[in-house]
Amino acid sequence: MTHVQIHFDAWLRDAFAAEGQSITMLSSLAKRIQNYPDLKTRVEDHLVETQAQQELLRGLLERTAGPPLIRTVAGRLSTAAQGISGMLAGDEIIKSAMSTYIFEQGEIASYQVLLAAADELGDTEAEDVLSRIMEQEVAMAGWLHDHLDVLTRIYLMRDERDLQAKR
């Protein structure tokens, strides 16, 4: 096995684990979203995409590296703990949207690295799978980017209304 293959397999395991974290994060977020139907729909749609992405990555991994279990379990526990702690924040919807946007950007960077390594290996099957996943991650990050402004304004308007009602 070449050094490129060794790195590719390790990075692929990391991406698989990140998708597992994303599934946990998006599932938790989708259950807690209220009053933001567009965001809820987009999160639920991306959750379905992410579950399919993880299966595609599993298929790539099983070709050479075997199934990745240890990092995934640890990642899910960590993400679940983050979801629980976020439930107490009054501005959770904003913090969750920001965290999801940041997470998506990290996934995009990961897929850029994996695509370069797959190209070096001449692994066209991996390149095809990774390109499709990358498109979905870019689309989700783009959606969040385009909607953070309005989401923030809606939140601030509702927060002001709630403050006025308490007075």
mmCIF file of C-alpha atoms in Angstrom:
data_model
loop_
_atom_site.group_PDB
_atom_site.id
_atom_site.type_symbol
_atom_site.label_atom_id
_atom_site.label_comp_id
_atom_site.label_asym_id
_atom_site.label_seq_id
_atom_site.Cartn_x
_atom_site.Cartn_y
_atom_site.Cartn_z
ATOM 1 C CA MET A 1 0.000 0.000 0.000
ATOM 2 C CA THR A 2 1.375 3.403 -0.970
ATOM 3 C CA HIS A 3 1.665 6.367 1.348
ATOM 4 C CA VAL A 4 -1.014 8.113 -0.716
ATOM 5 C CA GLN A 5 -3.413 5.200 -0.161
ATOM 6 C CA ILE A 6 -2.657 5.192 3.567
ATOM 7 C CA HIS A 7 -3.477 8.906 3.816
ATOM 8 C CA PHE A 8 -6.538 8.556 1.601
ATOM 9 C CA ASP A 9 -7.921 5.753 3.780
ATOM 10 C CA ALA A 10 -7.311 7.740 6.975
ATOM 11 C CA TRP A 11 -8.968 10.840 5.526
ATOM 12 C CA LEU A 12 -11.859 8.725 4.267
ATOM 13 C CA ARG A 13 -12.351 7.321 7.780
ATOM 14 C CA ASP A 14 -12.355 10.884 9.110
ATOM 15 C CA ALA A 15 -14.981 11.918 6.540
ATOM 16 C CA PHE A 16 -17.093 8.892 7.453
ATOM 17 C CA ALA A 17 -16.893 9.868 11.129
ATOM 18 C CA ALA A 18 -17.733 13.500 10.293
ATOM 19 C CA GLU A 19 -20.840 12.380 8.413
ATOM 20 C CA GLY A 20 -21.819 10.355 11.491
ATOM 21 C CA GLN A 21 -21.412 13.483 13.607
ATOM 22 C CA SER A 22 -23.441 15.418 11.074
ATOM 23 C CA ILE A 23 -26.261 12.847 11.220
ATOM 24 C CA THR A 24 -26.416 13.192 14.989
ATOM 25 C CA MET A 25 -26.237 16.989 14.869
ATOM 26 C CA LEU A 26 -28.837 17.368 12.112
ATOM 27 C CA SER A 27 -31.217 14.845 13.733
ATOM 28 C CA SER A 28 -31.037 16.715 17.023
ATOM 29 C CA LEU A 29 -31.459 20.085 15.347
ATOM 30 C CA ALA A 30 -34.414 18.965 13.210
ATOM 31 C CA LYS A 31 -36.275 17.776 16.313
ATOM 32 C CA ARG A 32 -35.792 21.107 18.090
ATOM 33 C CA ILE A 33 -36.523 23.572 15.284
ATOM 34 C CA GLN A 34 -39.776 25.414 15.808
ATOM 35 C CA ASN A 35 -41.091 28.493 14.016
ATOM 36 C CA TYR A 36 -38.532 28.230 11.197
ATOM 37 C CA PRO A 37 -40.174 25.906 8.637
ATOM 38 C CA ASP A 38 -37.751 26.621 5.773
ATOM 39 C CA LEU A 39 -34.754 25.813 7.960
ATOM 40 C CA LYS A 40 -36.425 22.684 9.329
ATOM 41 C CA THR A 41 -37.179 21.423 5.800
ATOM 42 C CA ARG A 42 -33.640 22.118 4.587
ATOM 43 C CA VAL A 43 -32.078 20.433 7.638
ATOM 44 C CA GLU A 44 -34.317 17.377 7.202
ATOM 45 C CA ASP A 45 -33.468 17.205 3.483
ATOM 46 C CA HIS A 46 -29.758 17.436 4.212
ATOM 47 C CA LEU A 47 -30.088 14.765 6.902
ATOM 48 C CA VAL A 48 -31.380 12.351 4.244
ATOM 49 C CA GLU A 49 -28.492 13.343 1.955
ATOM 50 C CA THR A 50 -25.994 12.890 4.775
ATOM 51 C CA GLN A 51 -27.243 9.402 5.598
ATOM 52 C CA ALA A 52 -26.793 8.440 1.938
ATOM 53 C CA GLN A 53 -23.347 10.078 1.901
ATOM 54 C CA GLN A 54 -22.228 7.998 4.857
ATOM 55 C CA GLU A 55 -23.288 4.821 3.071
ATOM 56 C CA LEU A 56 -21.375 5.859 -0.040
ATOM 57 C CA LEU A 57 -18.291 6.488 2.091
ATOM 58 C CA ARG A 58 -18.760 3.121 3.802
ATOM 59 C CA GLY A 59 -18.683 1.488 0.380
ATOM 60 C CA LEU A 60 -15.445 3.255 -0.531
ATOM 61 C CA LEU A 61 -13.864 2.338 2.778
ATOM 62 C CA GLU A 62 -14.821 -1.302 2.616
ATOM 63 C CA ARG A 63 -12.929 -1.655 -0.668
ATOM 64 C CA THR A 64 -9.575 -1.166 1.074
ATOM 65 C CA ALA A 65 -9.692 -0.061 4.676
ATOM 66 C CA GLY A 66 -12.543 -1.944 6.347
ATOM 67 C CA PRO A 67 -15.446 -0.434 8.277
ATOM 68 C CA PRO A 68 -14.714 2.549 10.564
ATOM 69 C CA LEU A 69 -16.455 2.118 13.888
ATOM 70 C CA ILE A 70 -14.377 3.550 16.740
ATOM 71 C CA ARG A 71 -14.159 7.164 15.563
ATOM 72 C CA THR A 72 -17.827 7.192 14.606
ATOM 73 C CA VAL A 73 -19.039 6.147 18.060
ATOM 74 C CA ALA A 74 -16.816 8.699 19.793
ATOM 75 C CA GLY A 75 -17.919 11.403 17.358
ATOM 76 C CA ARG A 76 -21.608 10.689 17.926
ATOM 77 C CA LEU A 77 -21.210 10.885 21.684
ATOM 78 C CA SER A 78 -19.404 14.203 21.375
ATOM 79 C CA THR A 79 -22.005 15.651 19.026
ATOM 80 C CA ALA A 80 -24.879 14.395 21.177
ATOM 81 C CA ALA A 81 -23.353 16.182 24.170
ATOM 82 C CA GLN A 82 -23.120 19.384 22.116
ATOM 83 C CA GLY A 83 -26.790 19.037 21.164
ATOM 84 C CA ILE A 84 -27.845 18.687 24.788
ATOM 85 C CA SER A 85 -25.844 21.696 25.920
ATOM 86 C CA GLY A 86 -27.274 23.812 23.100
ATOM 87 C CA MET A 87 -30.862 23.234 24.227
ATOM 88 C CA LEU A 88 -30.489 25.762 27.033
ATOM 89 C CA ALA A 89 -29.467 28.729 24.898
ATOM 90 C CA GLY A 90 -32.169 31.281 24.119
ATOM 91 C CA ASP A 91 -30.570 32.021 20.787
ATOM 92 C CA GLU A 92 -30.049 28.332 19.997
ATOM 93 C CA ILE A 93 -31.463 28.610 16.488
ATOM 94 C CA ILE A 94 -28.822 31.174 15.515
ATOM 95 C CA LYS A 95 -25.969 29.316 17.190
ATOM 96 C CA SER A 96 -27.104 26.046 15.621
ATOM 97 C CA ALA A 97 -27.305 27.592 12.153
ATOM 98 C CA MET A 98 -23.827 29.084 12.592
ATOM 99 C CA SER A 99 -22.408 25.782 13.863
ATOM 100 C CA THR A 100 -23.976 23.876 10.985
ATOM 101 C CA TYR A 101 -22.536 26.360 8.482
ATOM 102 C CA ILE A 102 -19.065 26.016 10.014
ATOM 103 C CA PHE A 103 -19.376 22.218 10.050
ATOM 104 C CA GLU A 104 -20.382 22.211 6.366
ATOM 105 C CA GLN A 105 -17.319 24.303 5.499
ATOM 106 C CA GLY A 106 -15.101 21.753 7.272
ATOM 107 C CA GLU A 107 -16.710 18.936 5.313
ATOM 108 C CA ILE A 108 -16.129 20.820 2.053
ATOM 109 C CA ALA A 109 -12.429 21.165 2.891
ATOM 110 C CA SER A 110 -12.263 17.470 3.747
ATOM 111 C CA TYR A 111 -13.780 16.509 0.396
ATOM 112 C CA GLN A 112 -11.369 18.799 -1.458
ATOM 113 C CA VAL A 113 -8.484 16.932 0.172
ATOM 114 C CA LEU A 114 -10.039 13.551 -0.566
ATOM 115 C CA LEU A 115 -10.659 14.490 -4.197
ATOM 116 C CA ALA A 116 -7.019 15.476 -4.652
ATOM 117 C CA ALA A 117 -5.842 12.201 -3.077
ATOM 118 C CA ALA A 118 -8.291 10.146 -5.175
ATOM 119 C CA ASP A 119 -6.971 11.896 -8.273
ATOM 120 C CA GLU A 120 -3.397 11.055 -7.258
ATOM 121 C CA LEU A 121 -4.454 7.416 -6.857
ATOM 122 C CA GLY A 122 -6.297 7.404 -10.171
ATOM 123 C CA ASP A 123 -9.387 6.239 -8.280
ATOM 124 C CA THR A 124 -12.158 7.428 -10.581
ATOM 125 C CA GLU A 125 -14.879 5.625 -8.612
ATOM 126 C CA ALA A 126 -13.920 7.540 -5.471
ATOM 127 C CA GLU A 127 -13.658 10.789 -7.431
ATOM 128 C CA ASP A 128 -17.205 10.332 -8.731
ATOM 129 C CA VAL A 129 -18.627 9.566 -5.270
ATOM 130 C CA LEU A 130 -16.693 12.350 -3.569
ATOM 131 C CA SER A 131 -17.674 14.904 -6.226
ATOM 132 C CA ARG A 132 -21.368 14.115 -5.744
ATOM 133 C CA ILE A 133 -21.039 14.438 -1.975
ATOM 134 C CA MET A 134 -19.077 17.684 -2.342
ATOM 135 C CA GLU A 135 -21.876 19.177 -4.470
ATOM 136 C CA GLN A 136 -24.398 18.428 -1.726
ATOM 137 C CA GLU A 137 -22.174 19.927 0.973
ATOM 138 C CA VAL A 138 -21.579 23.066 -1.084
ATOM 139 C CA ALA A 139 -25.329 23.364 -1.683
ATOM 140 C CA MET A 140 -26.098 23.090 2.045
ATOM 141 C CA ALA A 141 -23.387 25.589 2.984
ATOM 142 C CA GLY A 142 -24.660 27.925 0.264
ATOM 143 C CA TRP A 143 -28.231 27.647 1.512
ATOM 144 C CA LEU A 144 -27.136 28.472 5.045
ATOM 145 C CA HIS A 145 -25.002 31.365 3.813
ATOM 146 C CA ASP A 146 -27.918 32.768 1.853
ATOM 147 C CA HIS A 147 -30.373 32.407 4.753
ATOM 148 C CA LEU A 148 -28.348 33.391 7.839
ATOM 149 C CA ASP A 149 -29.203 37.057 7.384
ATOM 150 C CA VAL A 150 -32.971 36.575 7.235
ATOM 151 C CA LEU A 151 -32.876 33.904 9.939
ATOM 152 C CA THR A 152 -31.066 36.330 12.236
ATOM 153 C CA ARG A 153 -33.536 39.123 11.511
ATOM 154 C CA ILE A 154 -36.525 36.858 12.154
ATOM 155 C CA TYR A 155 -34.974 35.700 15.414
ATOM 156 C CA LEU A 156 -34.283 39.281 16.539
ATOM 157 C CA MET A 157 -37.812 40.366 15.655
ATOM 158 C CA ARG A 158 -39.319 37.471 17.636
ATOM 159 C CA ASP A 159 -36.962 38.066 20.547
ATOM 160 C CA GLU A 160 -37.977 41.747 20.672
ATOM 161 C CA ARG A 161 -41.651 40.760 20.548
ATOM 162 C CA ASP A 162 -41.122 38.307 23.428
ATOM 163 C CA LEU A 163 -39.309 40.975 25.467
ATOM 164 C CA GLN A 164 -42.141 43.448 24.863
ATOM 165 C CA ALA A 165 -44.714 40.859 25.944
ATOM 166 C CA LYS A 166 -42.880 40.335 29.260
ATOM 167 C CA ARG A 167 -42.978 44.053 30.135
#
